[in-house]
Coordinates of C-alpha atoms in Angstrom, one line a residue:
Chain Q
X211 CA -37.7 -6.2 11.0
X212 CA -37.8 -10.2 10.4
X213 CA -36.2 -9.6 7.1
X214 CA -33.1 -7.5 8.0
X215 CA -31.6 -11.1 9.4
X216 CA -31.8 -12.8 6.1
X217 CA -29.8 -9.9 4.7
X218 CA -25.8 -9.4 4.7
X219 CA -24.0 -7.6 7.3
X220 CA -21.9 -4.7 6.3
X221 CA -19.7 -2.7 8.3
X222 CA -17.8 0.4 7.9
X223 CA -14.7 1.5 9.5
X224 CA -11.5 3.5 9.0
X225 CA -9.1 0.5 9.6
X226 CA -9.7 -2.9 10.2
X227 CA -6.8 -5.3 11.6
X228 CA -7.4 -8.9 10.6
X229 CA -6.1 -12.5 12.4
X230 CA -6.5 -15.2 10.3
X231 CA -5.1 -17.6 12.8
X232 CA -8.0 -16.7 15.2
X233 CA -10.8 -15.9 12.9
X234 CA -11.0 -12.5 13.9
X235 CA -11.4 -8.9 13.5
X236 CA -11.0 -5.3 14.6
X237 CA -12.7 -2.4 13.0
X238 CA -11.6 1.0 14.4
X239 CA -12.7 4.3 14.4
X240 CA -16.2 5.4 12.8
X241 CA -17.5 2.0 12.9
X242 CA -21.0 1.4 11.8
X243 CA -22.4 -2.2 11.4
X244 CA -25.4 -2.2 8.8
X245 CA -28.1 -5.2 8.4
X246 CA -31.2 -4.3 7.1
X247 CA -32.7 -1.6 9.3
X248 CA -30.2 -2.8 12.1
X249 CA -28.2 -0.3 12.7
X250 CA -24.9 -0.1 15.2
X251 CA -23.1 3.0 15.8
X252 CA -19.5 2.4 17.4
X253 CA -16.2 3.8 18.0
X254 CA -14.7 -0.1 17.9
X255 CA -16.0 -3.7 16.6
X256 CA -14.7 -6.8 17.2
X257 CA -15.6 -10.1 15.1
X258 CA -15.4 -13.3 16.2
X259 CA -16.0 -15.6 13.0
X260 CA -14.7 -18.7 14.5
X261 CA -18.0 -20.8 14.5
X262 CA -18.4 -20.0 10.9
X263 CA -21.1 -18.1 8.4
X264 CA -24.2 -16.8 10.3
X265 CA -22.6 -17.5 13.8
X266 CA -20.1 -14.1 14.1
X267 CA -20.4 -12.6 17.5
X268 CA -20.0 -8.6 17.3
X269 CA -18.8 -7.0 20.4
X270 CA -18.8 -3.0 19.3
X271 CA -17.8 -0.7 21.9
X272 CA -18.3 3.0 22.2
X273 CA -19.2 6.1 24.9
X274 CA -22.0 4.6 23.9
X275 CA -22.3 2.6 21.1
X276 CA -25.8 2.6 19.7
X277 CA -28.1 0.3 18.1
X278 CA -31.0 1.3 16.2
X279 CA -33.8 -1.2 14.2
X280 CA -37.4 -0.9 12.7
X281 CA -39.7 -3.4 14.5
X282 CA -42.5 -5.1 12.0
X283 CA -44.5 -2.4 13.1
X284 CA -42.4 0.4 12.2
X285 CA -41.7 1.8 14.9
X286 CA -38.2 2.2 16.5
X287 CA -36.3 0.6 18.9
X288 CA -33.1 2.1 20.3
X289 CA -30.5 1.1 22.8
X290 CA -27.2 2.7 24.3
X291 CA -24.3 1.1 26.5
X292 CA -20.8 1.4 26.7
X293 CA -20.7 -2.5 24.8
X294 CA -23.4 -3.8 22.4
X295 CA -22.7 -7.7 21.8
X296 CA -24.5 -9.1 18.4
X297 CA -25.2 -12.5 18.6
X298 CA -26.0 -12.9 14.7
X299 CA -27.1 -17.0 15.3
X300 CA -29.7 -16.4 18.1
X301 CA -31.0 -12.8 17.2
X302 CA -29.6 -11.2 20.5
X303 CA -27.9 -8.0 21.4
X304 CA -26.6 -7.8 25.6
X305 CA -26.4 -4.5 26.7
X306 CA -23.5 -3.7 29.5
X307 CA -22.6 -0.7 31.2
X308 CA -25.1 2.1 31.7
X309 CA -27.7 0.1 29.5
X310 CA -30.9 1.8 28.3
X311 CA -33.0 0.3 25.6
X312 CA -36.3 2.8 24.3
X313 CA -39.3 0.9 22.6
X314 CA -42.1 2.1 22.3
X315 CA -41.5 5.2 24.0
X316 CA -41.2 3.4 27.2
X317 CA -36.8 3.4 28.5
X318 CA -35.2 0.1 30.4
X319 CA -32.5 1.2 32.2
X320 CA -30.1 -1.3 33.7
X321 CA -26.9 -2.4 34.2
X322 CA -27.5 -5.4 31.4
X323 CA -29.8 -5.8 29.0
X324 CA -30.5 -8.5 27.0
X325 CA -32.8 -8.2 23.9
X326 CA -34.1 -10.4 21.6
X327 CA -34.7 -8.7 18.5
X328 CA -36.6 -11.3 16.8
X329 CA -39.2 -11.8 19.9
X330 CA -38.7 -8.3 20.9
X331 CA -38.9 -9.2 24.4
X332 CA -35.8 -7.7 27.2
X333 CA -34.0 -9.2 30.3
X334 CA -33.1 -6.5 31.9
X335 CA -30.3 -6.7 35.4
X336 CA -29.5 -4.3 37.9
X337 CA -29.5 -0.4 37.2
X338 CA -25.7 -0.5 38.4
X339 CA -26.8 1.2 42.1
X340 CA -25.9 -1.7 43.7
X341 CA -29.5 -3.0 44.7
X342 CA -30.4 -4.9 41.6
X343 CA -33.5 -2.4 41.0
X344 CA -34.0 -2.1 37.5
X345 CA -35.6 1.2 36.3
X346 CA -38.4 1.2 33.5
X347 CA -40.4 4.3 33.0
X348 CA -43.4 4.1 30.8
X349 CA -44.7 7.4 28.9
X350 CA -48.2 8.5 29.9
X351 CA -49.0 7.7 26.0
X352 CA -47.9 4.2 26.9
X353 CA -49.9 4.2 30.3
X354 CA -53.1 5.5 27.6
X355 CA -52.4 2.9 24.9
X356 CA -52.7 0.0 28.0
X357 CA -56.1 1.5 29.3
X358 CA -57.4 1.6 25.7
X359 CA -56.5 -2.5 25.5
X360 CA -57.0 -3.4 28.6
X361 CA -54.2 -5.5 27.9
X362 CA -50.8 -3.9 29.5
X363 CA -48.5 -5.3 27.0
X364 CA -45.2 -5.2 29.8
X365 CA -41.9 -6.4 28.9
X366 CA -41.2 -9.8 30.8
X367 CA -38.4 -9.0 33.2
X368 CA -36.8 -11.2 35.4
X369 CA -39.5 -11.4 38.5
X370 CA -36.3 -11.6 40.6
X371 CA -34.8 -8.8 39.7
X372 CA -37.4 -6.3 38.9
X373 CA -39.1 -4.1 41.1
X374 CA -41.9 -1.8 39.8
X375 CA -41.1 2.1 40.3
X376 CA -44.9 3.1 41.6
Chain K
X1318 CA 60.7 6.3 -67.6
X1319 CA 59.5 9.0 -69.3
X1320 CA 58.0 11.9 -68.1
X1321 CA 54.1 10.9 -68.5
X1322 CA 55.6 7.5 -66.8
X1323 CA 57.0 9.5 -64.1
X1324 CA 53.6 11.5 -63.4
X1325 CA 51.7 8.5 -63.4
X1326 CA 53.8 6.5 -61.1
X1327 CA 53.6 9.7 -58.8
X1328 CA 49.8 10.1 -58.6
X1329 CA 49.3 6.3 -57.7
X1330 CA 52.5 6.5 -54.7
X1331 CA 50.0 9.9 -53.9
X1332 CA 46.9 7.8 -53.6
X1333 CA 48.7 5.2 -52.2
X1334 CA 49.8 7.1 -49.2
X1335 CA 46.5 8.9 -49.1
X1336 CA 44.0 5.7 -49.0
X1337 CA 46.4 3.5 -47.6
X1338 CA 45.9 4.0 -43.9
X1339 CA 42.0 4.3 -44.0
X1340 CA 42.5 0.8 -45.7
X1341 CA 44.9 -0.1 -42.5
X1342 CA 42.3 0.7 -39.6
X1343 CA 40.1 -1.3 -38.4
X1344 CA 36.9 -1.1 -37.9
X1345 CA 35.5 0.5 -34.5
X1346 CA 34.4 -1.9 -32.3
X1347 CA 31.0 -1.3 -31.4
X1348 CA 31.6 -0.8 -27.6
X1349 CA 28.0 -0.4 -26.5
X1350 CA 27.6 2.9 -23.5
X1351 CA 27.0 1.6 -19.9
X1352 CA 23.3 2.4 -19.8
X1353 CA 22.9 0.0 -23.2
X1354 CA 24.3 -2.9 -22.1
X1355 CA 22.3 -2.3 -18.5
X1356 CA 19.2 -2.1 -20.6
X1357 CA 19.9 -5.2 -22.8
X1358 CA 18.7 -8.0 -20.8
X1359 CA 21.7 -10.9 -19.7
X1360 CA 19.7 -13.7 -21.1
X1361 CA 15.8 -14.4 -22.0
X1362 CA 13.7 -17.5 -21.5
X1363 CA 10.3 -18.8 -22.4
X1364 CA 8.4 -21.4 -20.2
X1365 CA 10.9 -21.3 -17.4
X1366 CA 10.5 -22.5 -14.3
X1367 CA 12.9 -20.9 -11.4
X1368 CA 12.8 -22.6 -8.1
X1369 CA 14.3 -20.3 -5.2
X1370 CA 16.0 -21.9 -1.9
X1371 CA 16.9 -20.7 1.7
X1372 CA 20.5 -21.4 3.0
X1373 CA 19.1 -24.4 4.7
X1374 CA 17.7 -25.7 1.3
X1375 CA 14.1 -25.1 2.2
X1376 CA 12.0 -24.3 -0.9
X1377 CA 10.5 -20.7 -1.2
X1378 CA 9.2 -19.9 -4.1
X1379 CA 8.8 -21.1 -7.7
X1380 CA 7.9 -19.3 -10.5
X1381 CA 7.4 -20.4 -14.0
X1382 CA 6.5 -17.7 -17.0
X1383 CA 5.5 -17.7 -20.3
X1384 CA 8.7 -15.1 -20.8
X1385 CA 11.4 -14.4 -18.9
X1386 CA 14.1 -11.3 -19.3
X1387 CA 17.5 -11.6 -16.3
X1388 CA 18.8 -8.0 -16.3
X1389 CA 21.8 -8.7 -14.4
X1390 CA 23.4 -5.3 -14.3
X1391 CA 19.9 -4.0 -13.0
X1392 CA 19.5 -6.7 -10.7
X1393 CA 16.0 -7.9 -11.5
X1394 CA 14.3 -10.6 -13.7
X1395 CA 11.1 -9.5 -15.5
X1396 CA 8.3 -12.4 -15.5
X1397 CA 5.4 -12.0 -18.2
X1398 CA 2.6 -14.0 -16.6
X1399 CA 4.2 -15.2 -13.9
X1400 CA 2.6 -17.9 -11.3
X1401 CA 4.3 -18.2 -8.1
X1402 CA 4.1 -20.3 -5.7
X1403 CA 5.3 -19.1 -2.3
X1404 CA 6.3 -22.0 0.4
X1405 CA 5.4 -21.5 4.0
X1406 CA 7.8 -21.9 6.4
X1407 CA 4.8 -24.3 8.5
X1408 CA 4.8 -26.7 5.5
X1409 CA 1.7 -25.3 5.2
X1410 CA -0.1 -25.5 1.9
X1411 CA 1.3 -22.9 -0.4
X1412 CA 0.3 -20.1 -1.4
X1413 CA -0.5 -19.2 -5.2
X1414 CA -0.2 -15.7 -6.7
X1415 CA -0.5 -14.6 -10.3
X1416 CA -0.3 -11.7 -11.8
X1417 CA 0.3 -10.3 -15.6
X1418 CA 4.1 -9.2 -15.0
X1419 CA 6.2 -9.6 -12.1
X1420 CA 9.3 -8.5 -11.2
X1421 CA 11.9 -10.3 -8.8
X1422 CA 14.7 -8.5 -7.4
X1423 CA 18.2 -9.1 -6.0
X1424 CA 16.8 -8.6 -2.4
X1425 CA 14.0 -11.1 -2.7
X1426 CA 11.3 -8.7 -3.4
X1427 CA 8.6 -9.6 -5.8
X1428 CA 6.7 -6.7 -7.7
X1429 CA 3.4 -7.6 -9.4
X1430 CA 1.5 -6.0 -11.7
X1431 CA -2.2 -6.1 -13.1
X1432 CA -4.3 -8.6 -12.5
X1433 CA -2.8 -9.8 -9.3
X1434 CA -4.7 -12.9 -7.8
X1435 CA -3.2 -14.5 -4.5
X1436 CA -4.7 -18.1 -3.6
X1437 CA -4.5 -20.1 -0.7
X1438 CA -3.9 -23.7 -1.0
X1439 CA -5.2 -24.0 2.1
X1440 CA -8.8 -24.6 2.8
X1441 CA -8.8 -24.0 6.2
X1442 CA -7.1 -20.6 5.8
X1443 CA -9.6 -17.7 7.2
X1444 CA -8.8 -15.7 4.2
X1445 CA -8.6 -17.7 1.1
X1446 CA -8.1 -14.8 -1.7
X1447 CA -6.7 -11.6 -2.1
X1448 CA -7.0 -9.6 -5.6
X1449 CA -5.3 -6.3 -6.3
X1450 CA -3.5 -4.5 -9.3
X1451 CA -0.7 -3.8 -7.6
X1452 CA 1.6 -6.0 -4.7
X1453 CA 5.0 -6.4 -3.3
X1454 CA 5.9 -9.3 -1.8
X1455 CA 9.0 -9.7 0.9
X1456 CA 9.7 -13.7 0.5
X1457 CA 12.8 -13.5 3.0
X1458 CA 10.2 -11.6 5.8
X1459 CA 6.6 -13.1 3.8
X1460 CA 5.2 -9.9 4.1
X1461 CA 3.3 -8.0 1.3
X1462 CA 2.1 -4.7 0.7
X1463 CA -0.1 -2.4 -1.3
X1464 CA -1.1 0.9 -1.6
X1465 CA -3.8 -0.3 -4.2
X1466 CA -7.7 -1.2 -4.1
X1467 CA -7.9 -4.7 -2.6
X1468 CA -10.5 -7.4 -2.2
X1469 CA -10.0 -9.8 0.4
X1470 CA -12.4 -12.7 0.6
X1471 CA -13.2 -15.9 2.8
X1472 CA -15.3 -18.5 2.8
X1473 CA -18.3 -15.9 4.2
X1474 CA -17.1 -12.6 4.1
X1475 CA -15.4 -10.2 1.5
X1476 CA -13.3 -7.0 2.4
X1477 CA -13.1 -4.1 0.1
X1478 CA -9.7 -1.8 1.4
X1479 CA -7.2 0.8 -0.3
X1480 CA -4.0 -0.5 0.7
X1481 CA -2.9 -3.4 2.6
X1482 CA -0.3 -4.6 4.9
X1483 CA -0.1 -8.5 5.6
X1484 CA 2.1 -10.8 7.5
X1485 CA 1.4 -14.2 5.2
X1486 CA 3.5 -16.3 8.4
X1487 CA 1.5 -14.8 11.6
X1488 CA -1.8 -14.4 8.7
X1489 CA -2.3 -11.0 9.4
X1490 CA -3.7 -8.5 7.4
X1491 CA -3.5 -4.5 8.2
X1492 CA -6.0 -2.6 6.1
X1493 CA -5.5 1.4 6.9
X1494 CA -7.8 2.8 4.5
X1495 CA -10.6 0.2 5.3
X1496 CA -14.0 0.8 2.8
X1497 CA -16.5 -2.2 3.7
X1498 CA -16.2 -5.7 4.8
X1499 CA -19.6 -7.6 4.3
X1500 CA -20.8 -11.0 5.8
X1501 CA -22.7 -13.1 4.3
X1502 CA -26.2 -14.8 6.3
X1503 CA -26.7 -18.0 6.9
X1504 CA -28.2 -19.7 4.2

């Protein structure tokens, strides 16, 4: 939701180590970053606070680390990879390695993903085959709710590196 | 002499000898046990300021208390109220730490207790505060550590742990038993 990024950021962990040379951070084991709704699930986090309040980059890391957040209209959105990268300034997460992102009820698979949460539109790159196909699969409820409109509402992927699956 | 002459002069030669040598002695001397004179503090001082050097006459630390007790056969001083001020080795700004009682040893190990604020002089520092209730400090390695709740904060972020190990030179901080560190949003 629009609000969660007006809200703090709060993470759990077992152990954190922290640089104060560097301006950074490592939460370890059990990590879970909380904003709002926003929700990341990891088994590591690093901070990079270097640019200064409202600009921390969160790289979490996990087999896979998981990201969860209500969208305005209450439904879910969900993503896996094996790194989930928070950019806390420009509303992003990038997805890498074995990326898969569900809203609603339709799944992106791809190599990368890049999603902005606050337009909730995706980027995504390759399906990590080697050909650069991308893999989305809409639900036959999705396939209904588009006849109903008349309007497909489709996510705007890169024309060059998308390919329908027909 | 007569005979009540003689008694008489008899029974003060018998007190005589009999009080005599209690009158002789001296009085004990008060030789206080070991463990009483390692409990009575050397000397005490009130507003004292104690500046600490290196062998190469490099400031690093000063401490001045409201009361100050030197235990020398214990090998600590006792601080009530102490504020230190802990020199960096980067002539760096300083770092300040108070506490309600502190407690230097031989060895160079601080021990505060209660109330135990650490400040850093240094606005550019990442972390800019540290408050527990309990901390040792190792001024010849600059290390400290706790096994108490600790608040670490910054200028945007504040970190809630159980115990903390932190190198004040390299500025690193260890946090084992981590609870929640929370960033703030951009205003």
């Amino acid at each position: 939701e629009q609000s969660d990024f007006k809200k703090p950021i709060e993470l759990k962990a077992e152990s954190q180590f922290l640089d104060g040379k560097n301006k950074k951070s490592v939460f370890i084991d059990n990590v879970q970053i909380v904003q709002g709704s926003l929700n990341i699930l990891a088994d590591r986090v690093e901070v990079e606070a270097t640019e200064g309040k409202g600009k921390e980059v969160f790289s979490a890391t996990g087999k896979p680390a998981v990201y969860r957040q209500k969208l305005d209209d209450g439904r879910t959105v969900e993503a896996r990879a094996f790194e989930i990268r928070y950019e806390v300034s420009s509303r992003t997460i990038s997805l890498n390695g074995q990326a898969e992102l569900i809203q609603n009820s339709s799944v992106v698979k791809g190599d990368s993903i890049v999603y902005n949460m606050e337009k909730e539109q995706l980027m995504a790159k390759g399906d990590g085959s080697g050909d650069g196909r991308v893999t989305t699969v809409f639900s036959t409820e999705t396939i209904d709710a588009i006849k109903q409109d008349k309007k497909p509402k489709k996510p705007t992927p890169d024309n060059d590196d998308q390919e329908e699956p027909r | 002499m007569n005979r009540l002459g003689l008694i008489i002069a008899s029974l003060f030669i018998l007190a005589l000898v009999l009080y005599l040598p209690g009158f002789l002695e001296e009085p004990p001397v008060q030789v206080l046990d070991e463990d009483a004179r390692a409990l009575t503090p050397t000397y005490q001082a009130r507003n004292l300021t104690t500046t600490i050097y290196d062998e190469q006459g490099n400031r690093i630390q000063q401490v001045f208390s409201s009361h100050m007790e030197h235990y020398q056969f214990l090998g600590f001083v006792l601080f009530q109220a102490p504020q230190y001020t802990i020199y960096q080795e980067t002539n760096e700004p300083p770092w300040q730490v108070v506490a309600s009682e502190g407690t230097l040893y031989d060895n160079n190990m601080i021990q505060l207790e209660n109330d135990v604020v650490i400040v850093s002089k240094n606005p550019e520092d990442f972390v800019q505060r540290v408050e527990t209730d309990y901390l040792e400090i190792d001024l010849d390695k600059q290390s400290m550590v706790s096994e108490a709740h600790v608040e670490i904060s910054g200028p945007d972020f504040l970190i809630q742990s159980n115990g903390l190990k932190a190198d004040l030179l390299n500025k690193t901080y260890e946090l084992n038993q981590h609870v929640q560190t929370t960033y703030q949003p951009a205003n």
